[in-house]
mmCIF file of C-alpha atoms and ligand atoms in Angstrom:
data_model
loop_
_atom_site.group_PDB
_atom_site.id
_atom_site.type_symbol
_atom_site.label_atom_id
_atom_site.label_comp_id
_atom_site.label_asym_id
_atom_site.label_seq_id
_atom_site.Cartn_x
_atom_site.Cartn_y
_atom_site.Cartn_z
ATOM 1 C CA MET A 1 238.675 -9.966 158.625
ATOM 2 C CA TYR A 2 237.075 -13.115 157.257
ATOM 3 C CA ASP A 3 237.557 -16.260 159.232
ATOM 4 C CA ASN A 4 236.458 -18.766 156.669
ATOM 5 C CA VAL A 5 235.309 -19.308 153.194
ATOM 6 C CA SER A 6 231.675 -19.025 154.084
ATOM 7 C CA ASP A 7 232.233 -15.484 155.448
ATOM 8 C CA ILE A 8 233.870 -14.503 152.196
ATOM 9 C CA GLY A 9 230.998 -16.154 150.331
ATOM 10 C CA SER A 10 228.374 -14.144 152.112
ATOM 11 C CA PHE A 11 230.411 -10.934 151.698
ATOM 12 C CA ALA A 12 230.637 -11.613 147.963
ATOM 13 C CA GLY A 13 226.910 -12.293 147.930
ATOM 14 C CA ALA A 14 226.140 -8.939 149.520
ATOM 15 C CA VAL A 15 228.412 -7.113 147.061
ATOM 16 C CA LEU A 16 226.791 -8.911 144.183
ATOM 17 C CA GLU A 17 223.319 -7.947 145.317
ATOM 18 C CA GLU A 18 224.379 -4.342 145.589
ATOM 19 C CA VAL A 19 225.961 -4.293 142.155
ATOM 20 C CA GLU A 20 222.913 -5.907 140.610
ATOM 21 C CA THR A 21 220.603 -3.452 142.251
ATOM 22 C CA GLU A 22 222.693 -0.502 141.118
ATOM 23 C CA ASP A 23 222.936 -1.845 137.569
ATOM 24 C CA LYS A 24 219.168 -2.376 137.400
ATOM 25 C CA ARG A 25 218.485 1.013 138.989
ATOM 26 C CA LEU A 26 220.650 2.714 136.372
ATOM 27 C CA ALA A 27 219.090 0.765 133.579
ATOM 28 C CA ARG A 28 215.549 1.600 134.766
ATOM 29 C CA TYR A 29 216.492 5.230 135.222
ATOM 30 C CA ALA A 30 217.919 5.584 131.791
ATOM 31 C CA LEU A 31 215.221 3.520 130.079
ATOM 32 C CA SER A 32 212.556 5.659 131.745
ATOM 33 C CA GLY A 33 213.884 8.661 129.854
ATOM 34 C CA LYS A 34 214.941 10.447 133.007
ATOM 35 C CA GLY A 35 218.610 10.038 132.243
ATOM 36 C CA LYS A 36 220.963 12.976 131.670
ATOM 37 C CA GLY A 37 218.802 13.935 128.730
ATOM 38 C CA ALA A 38 221.611 15.718 126.841
ATOM 39 C CA SER A 39 219.727 14.997 123.646
ATOM 40 C CA SER A 40 216.753 17.055 124.747
ATOM 41 C CA ARG A 41 218.832 20.194 125.265
ATOM 42 C CA ALA A 42 219.479 22.815 122.590
ATOM 43 C CA LEU A 43 223.020 23.030 121.219
ATOM 44 C CA GLU A 44 223.422 26.484 122.647
ATOM 45 C CA ASP A 45 223.274 25.257 126.211
ATOM 46 C CA THR A 46 225.076 22.117 125.056
ATOM 47 C CA ASP A 47 226.850 20.205 127.494
ATOM 48 C CA ALA A 48 229.118 23.251 128.088
ATOM 49 C CA ALA A 49 227.562 23.580 131.485
ATOM 50 C CA PHE A 50 227.883 19.864 132.052
ATOM 51 C CA PHE A 51 231.637 19.931 131.880
ATOM 52 C CA CYS A 52 232.239 23.168 133.654
ATOM 53 C CA LYS A 53 234.614 22.643 136.521
ATOM 54 C CA ASP A 54 235.257 26.050 138.078
ATOM 55 C CA GLY A 55 233.199 27.634 135.373
ATOM 56 C CA VAL A 56 234.987 26.587 132.172
ATOM 57 C CA PRO A 57 236.049 23.248 130.741
ATOM 58 C CA ARG A 58 239.595 23.360 129.461
ATOM 59 C CA ARG A 59 240.172 20.122 127.623
ATOM 60 C CA LEU A 60 237.048 18.452 126.257
ATOM 61 C CA GLY A 61 237.220 15.008 124.819
ATOM 62 C CA ILE A 62 234.914 14.309 121.883
ATOM 63 C CA MET A 63 234.206 10.810 120.640
ATOM 64 C CA GLY A 64 232.301 10.363 117.396
ATOM 65 C CA GLY A 65 231.046 7.067 116.085
ATOM 66 C CA THR A 66 228.143 5.172 114.687
ATOM 67 C CA PHE A 67 227.769 3.385 118.058
ATOM 68 C CA ASP A 68 225.692 0.653 116.456
ATOM 69 C CA PRO A 69 225.709 -0.371 119.243
ATOM 70 C CA ILE A 70 227.996 1.345 121.784
ATOM 71 C CA HIS A 71 230.199 -1.240 123.513
ATOM 72 C CA LEU A 72 232.797 -1.526 126.251
ATOM 73 C CA GLY A 73 235.603 -0.885 123.728
ATOM 74 C CA HIS A 74 234.190 2.600 123.087
ATOM 75 C CA LEU A 75 233.760 3.347 126.769
ATOM 76 C CA ASN A 76 237.243 2.044 127.640
ATOM 77 C CA CYS A 77 238.742 4.131 124.832
ATOM 78 C CA ALA A 78 237.110 7.340 126.190
ATOM 79 C CA GLU A 79 237.996 6.558 129.807
ATOM 80 C CA ARG A 80 241.670 5.840 128.978
ATOM 81 C CA ALA A 81 242.040 8.971 126.891
ATOM 82 C CA MET A 82 240.339 11.092 129.553
ATOM 83 C CA GLU A 83 242.671 9.790 132.213
ATOM 84 C CA ALA A 84 245.878 9.865 130.218
ATOM 85 C CA LEU A 85 245.302 13.367 128.829
ATOM 86 C CA GLY A 86 243.620 15.014 131.790
ATOM 87 C CA LEU A 87 240.380 15.747 129.959
ATOM 88 C CA ASP A 88 237.519 17.361 131.857
ATOM 89 C CA GLY A 89 234.995 14.981 130.324
ATOM 90 C CA VAL A 90 234.035 13.220 127.118
ATOM 91 C CA LEU A 91 231.162 14.112 124.857
ATOM 92 C CA PHE A 92 229.870 11.144 122.798
ATOM 93 C CA ILE A 93 228.392 12.136 119.505
ATOM 94 C CA PRO A 94 226.531 9.370 117.628
ATOM 95 C CA ALA A 95 226.517 10.000 113.887
ATOM 96 C CA GLY A 96 223.225 10.701 112.148
ATOM 97 C CA ASP A 97 223.969 9.394 108.726
ATOM 98 C CA PRO A 98 227.589 8.288 108.826
ATOM 99 C CA ALA A 99 229.615 9.142 105.766
ATOM 100 C CA PHE A 100 231.589 5.884 105.913
ATOM 101 C CA LYS A 101 228.635 3.544 106.418
ATOM 102 C CA GLN A 102 226.468 4.087 103.407
ATOM 103 C CA ASP A 103 226.687 0.427 102.384
ATOM 104 C CA ARG A 104 224.662 -1.178 105.211
ATOM 105 C CA ASP A 105 221.519 -0.649 107.252
ATOM 106 C CA ILE A 106 222.167 0.794 110.661
ATOM 107 C CA ALA A 107 219.891 0.916 113.699
ATOM 108 C CA SER A 108 217.689 3.995 113.961
ATOM 109 C CA THR A 109 219.257 7.195 115.207
ATOM 110 C CA GLU A 110 216.863 7.142 118.153
ATOM 111 C CA ALA A 111 217.994 3.676 119.184
ATOM 112 C CA ARG A 112 221.733 4.484 118.867
ATOM 113 C CA LEU A 113 221.260 7.742 120.784
ATOM 114 C CA ALA A 114 219.284 6.002 123.532
ATOM 115 C CA MET A 115 221.975 3.293 123.847
ATOM 116 C CA CYS A 116 224.661 5.973 124.178
ATOM 117 C CA GLU A 117 222.670 7.692 126.923
ATOM 118 C CA LEU A 118 222.209 4.369 128.724
ATOM 119 C CA ALA A 119 225.844 3.555 128.466
ATOM 120 C CA VAL A 120 227.074 6.786 130.029
ATOM 121 C CA ALA A 121 224.369 7.097 132.707
ATOM 122 C CA ASP A 122 226.663 5.951 135.498
ATOM 123 C CA ASN A 123 229.654 8.113 134.552
ATOM 124 C CA PRO A 124 229.438 11.756 135.588
ATOM 125 C CA SER A 125 232.312 12.659 133.251
ATOM 126 C CA PHE A 126 230.569 11.337 130.130
ATOM 127 C CA CYS A 127 227.758 13.005 128.242
ATOM 128 C CA VAL A 128 225.978 12.476 124.921
ATOM 129 C CA SER A 129 225.179 15.079 122.345
ATOM 130 C CA ASP A 130 222.564 14.695 119.567
ATOM 131 C CA ILE A 131 224.149 17.431 117.473
ATOM 132 C CA GLU A 132 224.762 15.093 114.538
ATOM 133 C CA ILE A 133 221.548 13.188 114.883
ATOM 134 C CA ARG A 134 219.442 16.310 114.607
ATOM 135 C CA ARG A 135 221.069 17.168 111.251
ATOM 136 C CA HIS A 136 219.767 15.561 108.171
ATOM 137 C CA GLY A 137 221.907 13.901 105.545
ATOM 138 C CA ILE A 138 225.476 12.717 105.807
ATOM 139 C CA THR A 139 227.317 14.115 108.821
ATOM 140 C CA TYR A 140 230.949 15.095 108.688
ATOM 141 C CA THR A 141 233.154 15.575 111.751
ATOM 142 C CA VAL A 142 234.557 18.844 110.416
ATOM 143 C CA ASP A 143 231.070 20.411 110.364
ATOM 144 C CA THR A 144 230.266 19.125 113.832
ATOM 145 C CA LEU A 145 233.485 20.546 115.238
ATOM 146 C CA GLU A 146 232.788 23.936 113.636
ATOM 147 C CA ARG A 147 229.413 24.009 115.374
ATOM 148 C CA LEU A 148 230.852 22.888 118.685
ATOM 149 C CA ARG A 149 233.585 25.531 118.411
ATOM 150 C CA ALA A 150 230.889 28.190 117.938
ATOM 151 C CA ALA A 151 228.988 26.824 120.985
ATOM 152 C CA TYR A 152 231.966 26.425 123.320
ATOM 153 C CA GLY A 153 234.079 29.426 122.285
ATOM 154 C CA ALA A 154 237.752 29.610 121.429
ATOM 155 C CA ASP A 155 239.240 28.825 124.819
ATOM 156 C CA VAL A 156 238.154 25.215 125.139
ATOM 157 C CA GLU A 157 240.614 22.721 123.723
ATOM 158 C CA PHE A 158 238.932 19.912 121.809
ATOM 159 C CA VAL A 159 240.522 16.514 121.815
ATOM 160 C CA PHE A 160 238.875 14.228 119.303
ATOM 161 C CA ILE A 161 239.296 10.636 120.431
ATOM 162 C CA ILE A 162 239.736 7.857 117.836
ATOM 163 C CA GLY A 163 240.867 4.259 117.718
ATOM 164 C CA THR A 164 243.890 3.235 115.606
ATOM 165 C CA ASP A 165 241.630 2.044 112.764
ATOM 166 C CA SER A 166 240.232 5.562 112.359
ATOM 167 C CA LEU A 167 243.734 7.087 112.459
ATOM 168 C CA LEU A 168 244.557 5.095 109.292
ATOM 169 C CA THR A 169 241.716 6.797 107.412
ATOM 170 C CA LEU A 170 241.929 10.253 108.941
ATOM 171 C CA SER A 171 243.573 11.915 105.977
ATOM 172 C CA ASP A 172 240.518 10.951 103.874
ATOM 173 C CA TRP A 173 238.023 12.642 106.171
ATOM 174 C CA LYS A 174 236.253 15.639 104.705
ATOM 175 C CA ASP A 175 238.258 18.855 104.755
ATOM 176 C CA ALA A 176 241.227 17.289 106.520
ATOM 177 C CA SER A 177 243.280 20.414 106.868
ATOM 178 C CA ARG A 178 240.355 22.383 108.418
ATOM 179 C CA LEU A 179 239.693 19.368 110.655
ATOM 180 C CA ALA A 180 243.298 19.464 111.866
ATOM 181 C CA SER A 181 242.919 23.087 112.869
ATOM 182 C CA LEU A 182 239.729 22.474 114.843
ATOM 183 C CA ALA A 183 240.843 19.809 117.290
ATOM 184 C CA ASN A 184 243.802 17.874 118.541
ATOM 185 C CA PHE A 185 243.479 14.094 118.168
ATOM 186 C CA ALA A 186 243.929 11.330 120.707
ATOM 187 C CA CYS A 187 244.582 7.930 119.191
ATOM 188 C CA VAL A 188 243.845 4.997 121.469
ATOM 189 C CA SER A 189 245.319 1.601 120.613
ATOM 190 C CA ARG A 190 242.868 -0.912 119.155
ATOM 191 C CA PRO A 191 243.606 -4.612 118.729
ATOM 192 C CA GLY A 192 244.292 -5.616 115.118
ATOM 193 C CA TYR A 193 245.455 -2.181 113.972
ATOM 194 C CA GLU A 194 249.053 -1.054 114.021
ATOM 195 C CA VAL A 195 250.074 2.622 114.077
ATOM 196 C CA ASP A 196 251.835 3.138 110.711
ATOM 197 C CA PRO A 197 254.634 5.738 111.163
ATOM 198 C CA VAL A 198 254.411 6.731 107.479
ATOM 199 C CA ILE A 199 250.733 7.577 107.867
ATOM 200 C CA VAL A 200 251.456 9.442 111.140
ATOM 201 C CA ASN A 201 254.187 11.497 109.484
ATOM 202 C CA GLY A 202 251.853 12.361 106.675
ATOM 203 C CA LEU A 203 249.142 13.446 109.120
ATOM 204 C CA CYS A 204 251.605 15.609 111.072
ATOM 205 C CA GLU A 205 252.822 17.229 107.900
ATOM 206 C CA ALA A 206 249.166 17.933 107.032
ATOM 207 C CA GLY A 207 248.814 19.791 110.340
ATOM 208 C CA PHE A 208 247.307 17.171 112.605
ATOM 209 C CA HIS A 209 248.392 17.154 116.248
ATOM 210 C CA ILE A 210 248.043 13.618 117.573
ATOM 211 C CA GLU A 211 248.622 12.211 121.047
ATOM 212 C CA PHE A 212 248.861 8.465 121.470
ATOM 213 C CA VAL A 213 247.264 6.702 124.351
ATOM 214 C CA LYS A 214 248.460 3.222 125.164
ATOM 215 C CA ALA A 215 245.670 1.464 126.961
ATOM 216 C CA PRO A 216 244.570 -1.968 127.938
ATOM 217 C CA MET A 217 242.885 -2.991 124.718
ATOM 218 C CA PHE A 218 239.419 -4.418 124.268
ATOM 219 C CA ASP A 219 239.036 -6.527 121.180
ATOM 220 C CA ILE A 220 235.397 -5.596 120.648
ATOM 221 C CA SER A 221 233.604 -4.075 117.653
ATOM 222 C CA SER A 222 230.017 -3.154 116.972
ATOM 223 C CA SER A 223 230.150 -5.439 113.936
ATOM 224 C CA GLU A 224 231.032 -8.378 116.149
ATOM 225 C CA VAL A 225 228.280 -7.487 118.638
ATOM 226 C CA ARG A 226 225.739 -7.337 115.807
ATOM 227 C CA ALA A 227 226.971 -10.641 114.405
ATOM 228 C CA LEU A 228 226.648 -12.298 117.807
ATOM 229 C CA CYS A 229 223.099 -11.022 118.235
ATOM 230 C CA LYS A 230 222.190 -12.225 114.761
ATOM 231 C CA ALA A 231 223.544 -15.666 115.607
ATOM 232 C CA GLY A 232 221.603 -15.686 118.904
ATOM 233 C CA SER A 233 224.858 -15.690 120.860
ATOM 234 C CA SER A 234 225.676 -13.956 124.094
ATOM 235 C CA ILE A 235 226.925 -10.367 124.166
ATOM 236 C CA ARG A 236 227.357 -10.388 127.910
ATOM 237 C CA TYR A 237 230.674 -8.717 128.975
ATOM 238 C CA LEU A 238 230.912 -6.977 125.632
ATOM 239 C CA VAL A 239 228.349 -4.247 126.240
ATOM 240 C CA PRO A 240 226.978 -2.681 129.445
ATOM 241 C CA TYR A 241 224.096 -4.457 131.077
ATOM 242 C CA ALA A 242 221.577 -1.772 130.084
ATOM 243 C CA ILE A 243 222.568 -2.124 126.438
ATOM 244 C CA ARG A 244 221.862 -5.841 126.493
ATOM 245 C CA VAL A 245 218.470 -5.044 127.935
ATOM 246 C CA PHE A 246 217.779 -2.408 125.317
ATOM 247 C CA ILE A 247 218.845 -4.572 122.437
ATOM 248 C CA ALA A 248 216.699 -7.443 123.617
ATOM 249 C CA GLN A 249 213.671 -5.277 124.410
ATOM 250 C CA HIS A 250 213.783 -3.646 121.009
ATOM 251 C CA GLY A 251 214.694 -6.777 119.060
ATOM 252 C CA LEU A 252 217.706 -5.053 117.466
ATOM 253 C CA TYR A 253 220.206 -6.871 115.261
ATOM 254 C CA GLY A 254 217.754 -9.741 114.750
ATOM 255 C CA ASP A 255 218.362 -13.226 115.899
ATOM 256 C CA GLU A 256 218.275 -15.138 112.617
ATOM 257 C CA ARG A 257 216.846 -18.255 114.204
ATOM 258 C CA GLY A 258 213.961 -16.209 115.558
ATOM 259 C CA GLU A 259 214.249 -17.857 118.924
ATOM 260 C CA GLY A 260 215.137 -16.232 122.174
ATOM 261 C CA ARG A 261 217.287 -17.445 125.009
ATOM 262 C CA PRO A 262 215.388 -16.060 127.959
ATOM 263 C CA THR A 263 218.117 -16.120 130.604
ATOM 264 C CA ILE A 264 217.551 -13.095 132.731
ATOM 265 C CA GLY A 265 214.459 -11.203 133.694
ATOM 266 C CA PHE A 266 214.198 -7.537 134.537
ATOM 267 C CA GLU A 267 212.286 -7.715 137.721
ATOM 268 C CA GLY A 268 208.925 -6.026 137.532
ATOM 269 C CA SER A 269 209.206 -5.192 133.823
ATOM 270 C CA GLY A 270 207.323 -8.287 132.726
ATOM 271 C CA THR A 271 209.942 -8.712 130.050
ATOM 272 C CA GLU A 272 212.221 -11.598 129.457
ATOM 273 C CA TRP A 273 215.066 -11.397 127.067
ATOM 274 C CA MET A 274 218.045 -13.146 125.712
ATOM 275 C CA TYR A 275 221.665 -12.096 125.351
HETATM 276 P P1 ATP B 301 231.775 -1.114 113.445
HETATM 277 O O1 ATP B 301 232.341 -2.464 113.653
HETATM 278 O O2 ATP B 301 230.322 -1.036 113.075
HETATM 279 O O3 ATP B 301 232.659 -0.275 112.511
HETATM 280 P P2 ATP B 301 233.147 -0.020 115.762
HETATM 281 O O4 ATP B 301 233.242 -0.956 116.891
HETATM 282 O O5 ATP B 301 234.354 0.202 114.929
HETATM 283 O O6 ATP B 301 231.863 -0.382 114.894
HETATM 284 P P3 ATP B 301 232.536 2.762 115.561
HETATM 285 O O7 ATP B 301 231.271 3.385 115.992
HETATM 286 O O8 ATP B 301 232.791 2.519 114.128
HETATM 287 O O9 ATP B 301 232.659 1.375 116.318
HETATM 288 O O10 ATP B 301 233.799 3.520 116.144
HETATM 289 C C1 ATP B 301 233.776 4.777 116.779
HETATM 290 C C2 ATP B 301 235.173 5.121 117.275
HETATM 291 O O11 ATP B 301 235.528 4.230 118.325
HETATM 292 C C3 ATP B 301 236.273 4.938 116.192
HETATM 293 O O12 ATP B 301 237.206 5.992 116.349
HETATM 294 C C4 ATP B 301 236.935 3.634 116.551
HETATM 295 O O13 ATP B 301 238.261 3.625 116.172
HETATM 296 C C5 ATP B 301 236.778 3.613 118.073
HETATM 297 N N1 ATP B 301 236.691 2.246 118.613
HETATM 298 C C6 ATP B 301 235.688 1.363 118.447
HETATM 299 N N2 ATP B 301 235.962 0.194 119.093
HETATM 300 C C7 ATP B 301 237.161 0.371 119.678
HETATM 301 C C8 ATP B 301 237.992 -0.509 120.465
HETATM 302 N N3 ATP B 301 237.608 -1.769 120.768
HETATM 303 N N4 ATP B 301 239.171 -0.036 120.924
HETATM 304 C C9 ATP B 301 239.570 1.228 120.576
HETATM 305 N N5 ATP B 301 238.833 2.102 119.817
HETATM 306 C C10 ATP B 301 237.634 1.675 119.412
HETATM 307 MG MG1 MG B 302 234.233 1.168 113.040
#
């Protein structure tokens, strides 16, 4: 094995180089628009093919959100639910005009969609759908699930993945009883939010079928990521590398001080960015 510290050091150096190259390759690939490109496909050939193992996906995870921006908490949530519940894959669906976020400006649909695509580029079990983004006006989960059901057919089980904070508001979502009949729900623990048994009982009585996934929790929110960007602070280790690059390149979530912290360069891109 390794005889001394310097051997370990050079081994670590080699691994690091490989990881960096792979990260940058993925980021370049996704930024060049040659990623999975789910968003450029029509709904009819939606992502059904993408998840077909032996022809037909059986349990499909669906994760809706504003993803403004997508962060490691979202990705961890999807990965844990997929593993715990034996899902064939997870479809990320960024909201076009989210019903619950009418009170603040959100990043453009294109930017949020692009960040989702970047974030899933290295995971063959994750895919992004632009089904909500291509619709105009406020998007509701119940309508999206109806359309997905029509596209996927009756035999595919939908598992809609949410964090505990969303569970607490689920009964207020549009057409709750119809919603309950269209998908099962997976609730993944989220720091700062307790599962309230009274609420869970109410949801079960209303017809919801909920599975709980206990997972290592990531105390990350998009609000926090945006606030950090605004303050000119680092978002390293909160979002994937490619998302940091994207945010910096597009000047999203404005640094209030108007000054950058050029710390890393994307070789060959001629760009320097902060975060
Ligand atoms: P914001 O702060 O803008 O509300 P957010 O981080 O809550 O953003 P959303 O896009 O609102 O992200 O959430 C989409 C889904 O992801 C929701 O079901 C939410 O519960 C879940 N989620 C988000 N962050 C986490 C996390 N850190 N752990 C578990 N679930 C999460
Ligand atoms: Mg939220």
